[in-house]
GROMACS .gro file of C-alpha atoms in nm:
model
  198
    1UNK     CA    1   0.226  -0.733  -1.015
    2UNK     CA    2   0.160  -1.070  -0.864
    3UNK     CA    3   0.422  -1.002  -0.624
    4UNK     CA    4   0.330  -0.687  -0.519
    5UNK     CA    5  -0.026  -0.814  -0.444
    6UNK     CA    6   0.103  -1.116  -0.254
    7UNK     CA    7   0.293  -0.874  -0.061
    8UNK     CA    8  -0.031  -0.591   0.019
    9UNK     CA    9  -0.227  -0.858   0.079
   10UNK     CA   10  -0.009  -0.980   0.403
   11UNK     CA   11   0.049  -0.609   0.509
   12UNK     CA   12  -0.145  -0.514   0.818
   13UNK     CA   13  -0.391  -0.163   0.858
   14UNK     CA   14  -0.350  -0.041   0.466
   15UNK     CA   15  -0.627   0.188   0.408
   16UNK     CA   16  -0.451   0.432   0.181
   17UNK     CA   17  -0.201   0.367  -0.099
   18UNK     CA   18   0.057   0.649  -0.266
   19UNK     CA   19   0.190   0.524  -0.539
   20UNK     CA   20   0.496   0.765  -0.713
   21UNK     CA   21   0.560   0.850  -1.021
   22UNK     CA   22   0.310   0.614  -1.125
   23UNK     CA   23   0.326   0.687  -1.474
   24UNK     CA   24   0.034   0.572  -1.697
   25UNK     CA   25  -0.110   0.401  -1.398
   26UNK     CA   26  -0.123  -0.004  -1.467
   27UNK     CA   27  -0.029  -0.112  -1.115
   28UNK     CA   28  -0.292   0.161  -0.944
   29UNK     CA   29  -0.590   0.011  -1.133
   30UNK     CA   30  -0.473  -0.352  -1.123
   31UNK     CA   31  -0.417  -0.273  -0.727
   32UNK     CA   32  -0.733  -0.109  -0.685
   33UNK     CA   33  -0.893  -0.389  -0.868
   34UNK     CA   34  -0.816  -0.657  -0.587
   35UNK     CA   35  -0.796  -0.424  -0.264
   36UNK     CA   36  -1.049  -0.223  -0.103
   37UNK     CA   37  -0.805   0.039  -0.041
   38UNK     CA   38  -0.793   0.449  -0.123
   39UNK     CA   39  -0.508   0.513  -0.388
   40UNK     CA   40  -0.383   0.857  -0.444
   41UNK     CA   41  -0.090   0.840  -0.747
   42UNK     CA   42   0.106   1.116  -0.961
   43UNK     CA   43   0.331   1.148  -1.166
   44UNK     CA   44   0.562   1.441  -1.346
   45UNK     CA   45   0.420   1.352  -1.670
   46UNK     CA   46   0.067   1.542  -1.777
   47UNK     CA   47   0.059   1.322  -2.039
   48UNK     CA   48   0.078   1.008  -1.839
   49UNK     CA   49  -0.169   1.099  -1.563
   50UNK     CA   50  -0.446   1.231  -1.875
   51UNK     CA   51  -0.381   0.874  -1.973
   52UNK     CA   52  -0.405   0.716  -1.598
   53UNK     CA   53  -0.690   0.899  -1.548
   54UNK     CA   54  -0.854   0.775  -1.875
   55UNK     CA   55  -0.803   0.423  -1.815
   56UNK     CA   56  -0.939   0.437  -1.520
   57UNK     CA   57  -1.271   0.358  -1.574
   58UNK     CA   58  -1.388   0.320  -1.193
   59UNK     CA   59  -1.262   0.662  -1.121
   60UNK     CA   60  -1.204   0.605  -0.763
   61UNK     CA   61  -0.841   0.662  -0.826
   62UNK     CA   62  -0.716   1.036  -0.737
   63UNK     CA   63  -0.462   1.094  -0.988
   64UNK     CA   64  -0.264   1.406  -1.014
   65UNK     CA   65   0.056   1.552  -1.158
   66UNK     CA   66   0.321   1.635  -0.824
   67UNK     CA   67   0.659   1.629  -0.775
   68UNK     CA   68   0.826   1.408  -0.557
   69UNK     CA   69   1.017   1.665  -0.432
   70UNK     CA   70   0.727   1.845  -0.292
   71UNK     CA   71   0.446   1.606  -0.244
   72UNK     CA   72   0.097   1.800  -0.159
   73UNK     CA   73  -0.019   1.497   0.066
   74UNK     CA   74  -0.061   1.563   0.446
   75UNK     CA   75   0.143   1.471   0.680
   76UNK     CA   76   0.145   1.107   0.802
   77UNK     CA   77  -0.175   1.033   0.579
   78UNK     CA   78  -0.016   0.741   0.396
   79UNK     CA   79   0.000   0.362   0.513
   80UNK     CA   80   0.212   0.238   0.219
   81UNK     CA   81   0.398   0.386  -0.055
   82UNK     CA   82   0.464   0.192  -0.401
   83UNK     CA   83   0.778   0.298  -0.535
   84UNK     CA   84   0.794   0.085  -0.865
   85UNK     CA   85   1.102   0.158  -1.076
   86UNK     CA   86   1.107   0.540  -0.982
   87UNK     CA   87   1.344   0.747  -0.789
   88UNK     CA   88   1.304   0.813  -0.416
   89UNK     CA   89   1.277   1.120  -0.165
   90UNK     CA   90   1.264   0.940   0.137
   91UNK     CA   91   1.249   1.300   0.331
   92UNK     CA   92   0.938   1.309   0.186
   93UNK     CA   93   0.808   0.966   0.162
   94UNK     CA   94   0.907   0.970   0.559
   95UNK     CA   95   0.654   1.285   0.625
   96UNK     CA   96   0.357   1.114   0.463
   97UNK     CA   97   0.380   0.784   0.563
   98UNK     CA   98   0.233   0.669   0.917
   99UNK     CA   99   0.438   0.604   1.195
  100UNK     CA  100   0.289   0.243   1.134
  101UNK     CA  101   0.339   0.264   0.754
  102UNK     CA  102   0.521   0.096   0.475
  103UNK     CA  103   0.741   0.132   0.160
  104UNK     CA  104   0.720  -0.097  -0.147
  105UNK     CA  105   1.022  -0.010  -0.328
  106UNK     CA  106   1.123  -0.175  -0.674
  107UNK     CA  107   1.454  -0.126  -0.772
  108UNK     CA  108   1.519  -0.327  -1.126
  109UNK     CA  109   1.796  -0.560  -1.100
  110UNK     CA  110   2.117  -0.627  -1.343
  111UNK     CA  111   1.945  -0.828  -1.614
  112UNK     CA  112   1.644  -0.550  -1.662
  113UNK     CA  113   1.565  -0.485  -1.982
  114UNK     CA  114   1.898  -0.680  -2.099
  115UNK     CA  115   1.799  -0.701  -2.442
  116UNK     CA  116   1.786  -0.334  -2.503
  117UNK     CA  117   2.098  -0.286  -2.361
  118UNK     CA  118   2.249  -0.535  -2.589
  119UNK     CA  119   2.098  -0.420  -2.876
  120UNK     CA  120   2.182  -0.072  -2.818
  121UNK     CA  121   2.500  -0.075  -2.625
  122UNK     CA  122   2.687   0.198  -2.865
  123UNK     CA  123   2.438   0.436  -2.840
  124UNK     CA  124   2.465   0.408  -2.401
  125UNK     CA  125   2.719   0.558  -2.161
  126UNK     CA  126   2.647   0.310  -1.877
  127UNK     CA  127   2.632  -0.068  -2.057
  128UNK     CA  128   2.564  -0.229  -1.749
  129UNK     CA  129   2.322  -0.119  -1.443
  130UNK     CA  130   2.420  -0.141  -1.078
  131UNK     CA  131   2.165  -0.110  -0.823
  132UNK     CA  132   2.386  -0.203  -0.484
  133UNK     CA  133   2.406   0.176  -0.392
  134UNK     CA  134   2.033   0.181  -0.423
  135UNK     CA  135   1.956  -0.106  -0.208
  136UNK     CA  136   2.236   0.033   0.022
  137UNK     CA  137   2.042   0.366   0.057
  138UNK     CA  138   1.745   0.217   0.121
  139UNK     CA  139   1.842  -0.013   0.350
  140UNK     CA  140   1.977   0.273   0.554
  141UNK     CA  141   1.640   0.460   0.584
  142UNK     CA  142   1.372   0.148   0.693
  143UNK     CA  143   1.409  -0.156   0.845
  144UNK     CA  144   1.356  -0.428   0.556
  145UNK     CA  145   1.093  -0.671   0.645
  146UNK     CA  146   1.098  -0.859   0.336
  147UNK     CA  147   1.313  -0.873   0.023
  148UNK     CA  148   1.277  -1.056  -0.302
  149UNK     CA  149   1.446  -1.091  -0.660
  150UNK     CA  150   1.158  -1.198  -0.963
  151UNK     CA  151   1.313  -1.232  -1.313
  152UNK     CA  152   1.111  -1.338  -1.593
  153UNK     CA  153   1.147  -1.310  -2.011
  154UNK     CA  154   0.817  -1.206  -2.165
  155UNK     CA  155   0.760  -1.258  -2.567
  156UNK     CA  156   0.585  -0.950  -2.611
  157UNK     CA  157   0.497  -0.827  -3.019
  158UNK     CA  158   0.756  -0.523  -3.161
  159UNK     CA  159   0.432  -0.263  -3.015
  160UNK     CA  160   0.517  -0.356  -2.687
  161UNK     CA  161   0.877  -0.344  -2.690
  162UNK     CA  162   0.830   0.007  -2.846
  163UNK     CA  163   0.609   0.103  -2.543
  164UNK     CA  164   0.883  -0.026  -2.330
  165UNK     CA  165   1.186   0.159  -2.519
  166UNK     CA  166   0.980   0.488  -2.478
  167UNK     CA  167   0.934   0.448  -2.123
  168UNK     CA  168   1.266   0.323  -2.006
  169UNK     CA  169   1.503   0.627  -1.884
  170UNK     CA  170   1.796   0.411  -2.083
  171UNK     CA  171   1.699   0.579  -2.378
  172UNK     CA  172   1.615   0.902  -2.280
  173UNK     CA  173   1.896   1.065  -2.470
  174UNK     CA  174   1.960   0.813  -2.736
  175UNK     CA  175   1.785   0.843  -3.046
  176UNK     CA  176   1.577   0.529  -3.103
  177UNK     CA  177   1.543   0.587  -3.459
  178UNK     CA  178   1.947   0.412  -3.459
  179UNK     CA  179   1.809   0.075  -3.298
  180UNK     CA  180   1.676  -0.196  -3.430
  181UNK     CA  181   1.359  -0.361  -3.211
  182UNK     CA  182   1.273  -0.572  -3.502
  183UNK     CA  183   1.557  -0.787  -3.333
  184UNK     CA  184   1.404  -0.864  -3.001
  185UNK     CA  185   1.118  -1.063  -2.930
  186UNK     CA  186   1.105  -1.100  -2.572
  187UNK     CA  187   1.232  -0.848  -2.272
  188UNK     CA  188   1.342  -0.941  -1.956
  189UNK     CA  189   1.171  -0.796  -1.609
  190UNK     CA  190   1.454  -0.822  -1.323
  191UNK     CA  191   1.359  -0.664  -0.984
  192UNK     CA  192   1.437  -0.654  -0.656
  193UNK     CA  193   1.144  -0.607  -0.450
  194UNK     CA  194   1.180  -0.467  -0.100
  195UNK     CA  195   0.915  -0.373   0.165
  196UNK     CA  196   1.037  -0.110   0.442
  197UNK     CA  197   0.882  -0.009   0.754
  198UNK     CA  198   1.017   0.319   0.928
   0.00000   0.00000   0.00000
């Protein structure tokens, strides 16, 4: 989060945030916290945006569940899009964003999440994550005016790292029930941070 604000706060003309499959809506609140900006976010999840839109006790966040395949946000409305550890529809992301806009995209990097893939790594059919065809693709649609790595081990309590397991897609088809989190005591956050312009 630090480096995403660092990185708003030098962007030029942002009035209007999207922020995609934002999920239960931590970096929309902290954002809206320090910027005087309009955030619309969404998600696929009901159950995450009923629990964005909970948390959100300012309520000057307009949450809503969408489809990033068919975003219902006019056309060249948005100044910058967060794209934190979610897929991408750049046809889309292109027809909403301003012709002076940006895209914050956050692709995790090898050592994400390490630990659970250590811990669990005969219950997943890709052991190792590589993101170069990601960055690749991306690189191809915008012109990258900044890009940066941030790794950093957090000791978090076995609640958290439960939180974590449920939200990570590397165990969307593994039953958790088989893995021990007692084992793990910190998890490690490995991105690469990129900001786009079109």
């Amino acid at each position: 989060l630090t480096e995403i604000a660092h990185i708003l706060s030098k962007l030029e003309n942002i009035t209007t945030i999207l922020d995609v499959g934002c999920g239960e809506g931590y970096y929309s609140r902290k954002i809206k916290e320090l910027f005087q900006v309009d955030i619309v976010a969404f998600d696929i999840s009901k159950d995450a945006i009923s629990i964005a839109s909970k948390r959100d006790g300012s309520k000057s966040i307009k949450w809503f569940v969408g489809d990033l395949g068919n975003m219902p946000i006019r056309d060249h409305s948005v100044d910058c899009i967060l794209d934190i550890f979610t897929p991408a529809n750049y046809l889309e992301f292109n027809r909403v964003l301003t012709d002076s806009g940006y895209i914050v995209k956050v692709i995790p990097g090898k050592k994400h999440l390490m630990e659970f893939r250590n811990i669990a790594k005969e219950h997943l059919k890709n052991q190792e994550y590589f993101n170069e065809n990601v960055i690749n693709y991306f690189k191809k649609q915008y012109s990258v005016i900044y890009q940066k790595r941030v790794s950093e081990a957090y000791e978090m309590p076995l609640e958290d790292i439960k939180i974590f397991a449920d939200m990570t897609p590397l165990f969307f088809h593994v039953d958790k029930a088989e893995i021990d989190f007692k084992k793990l005591k910190t998890l490690t956050i490995d991105a690469e941070i990129f900001v786009g312009s079109l």
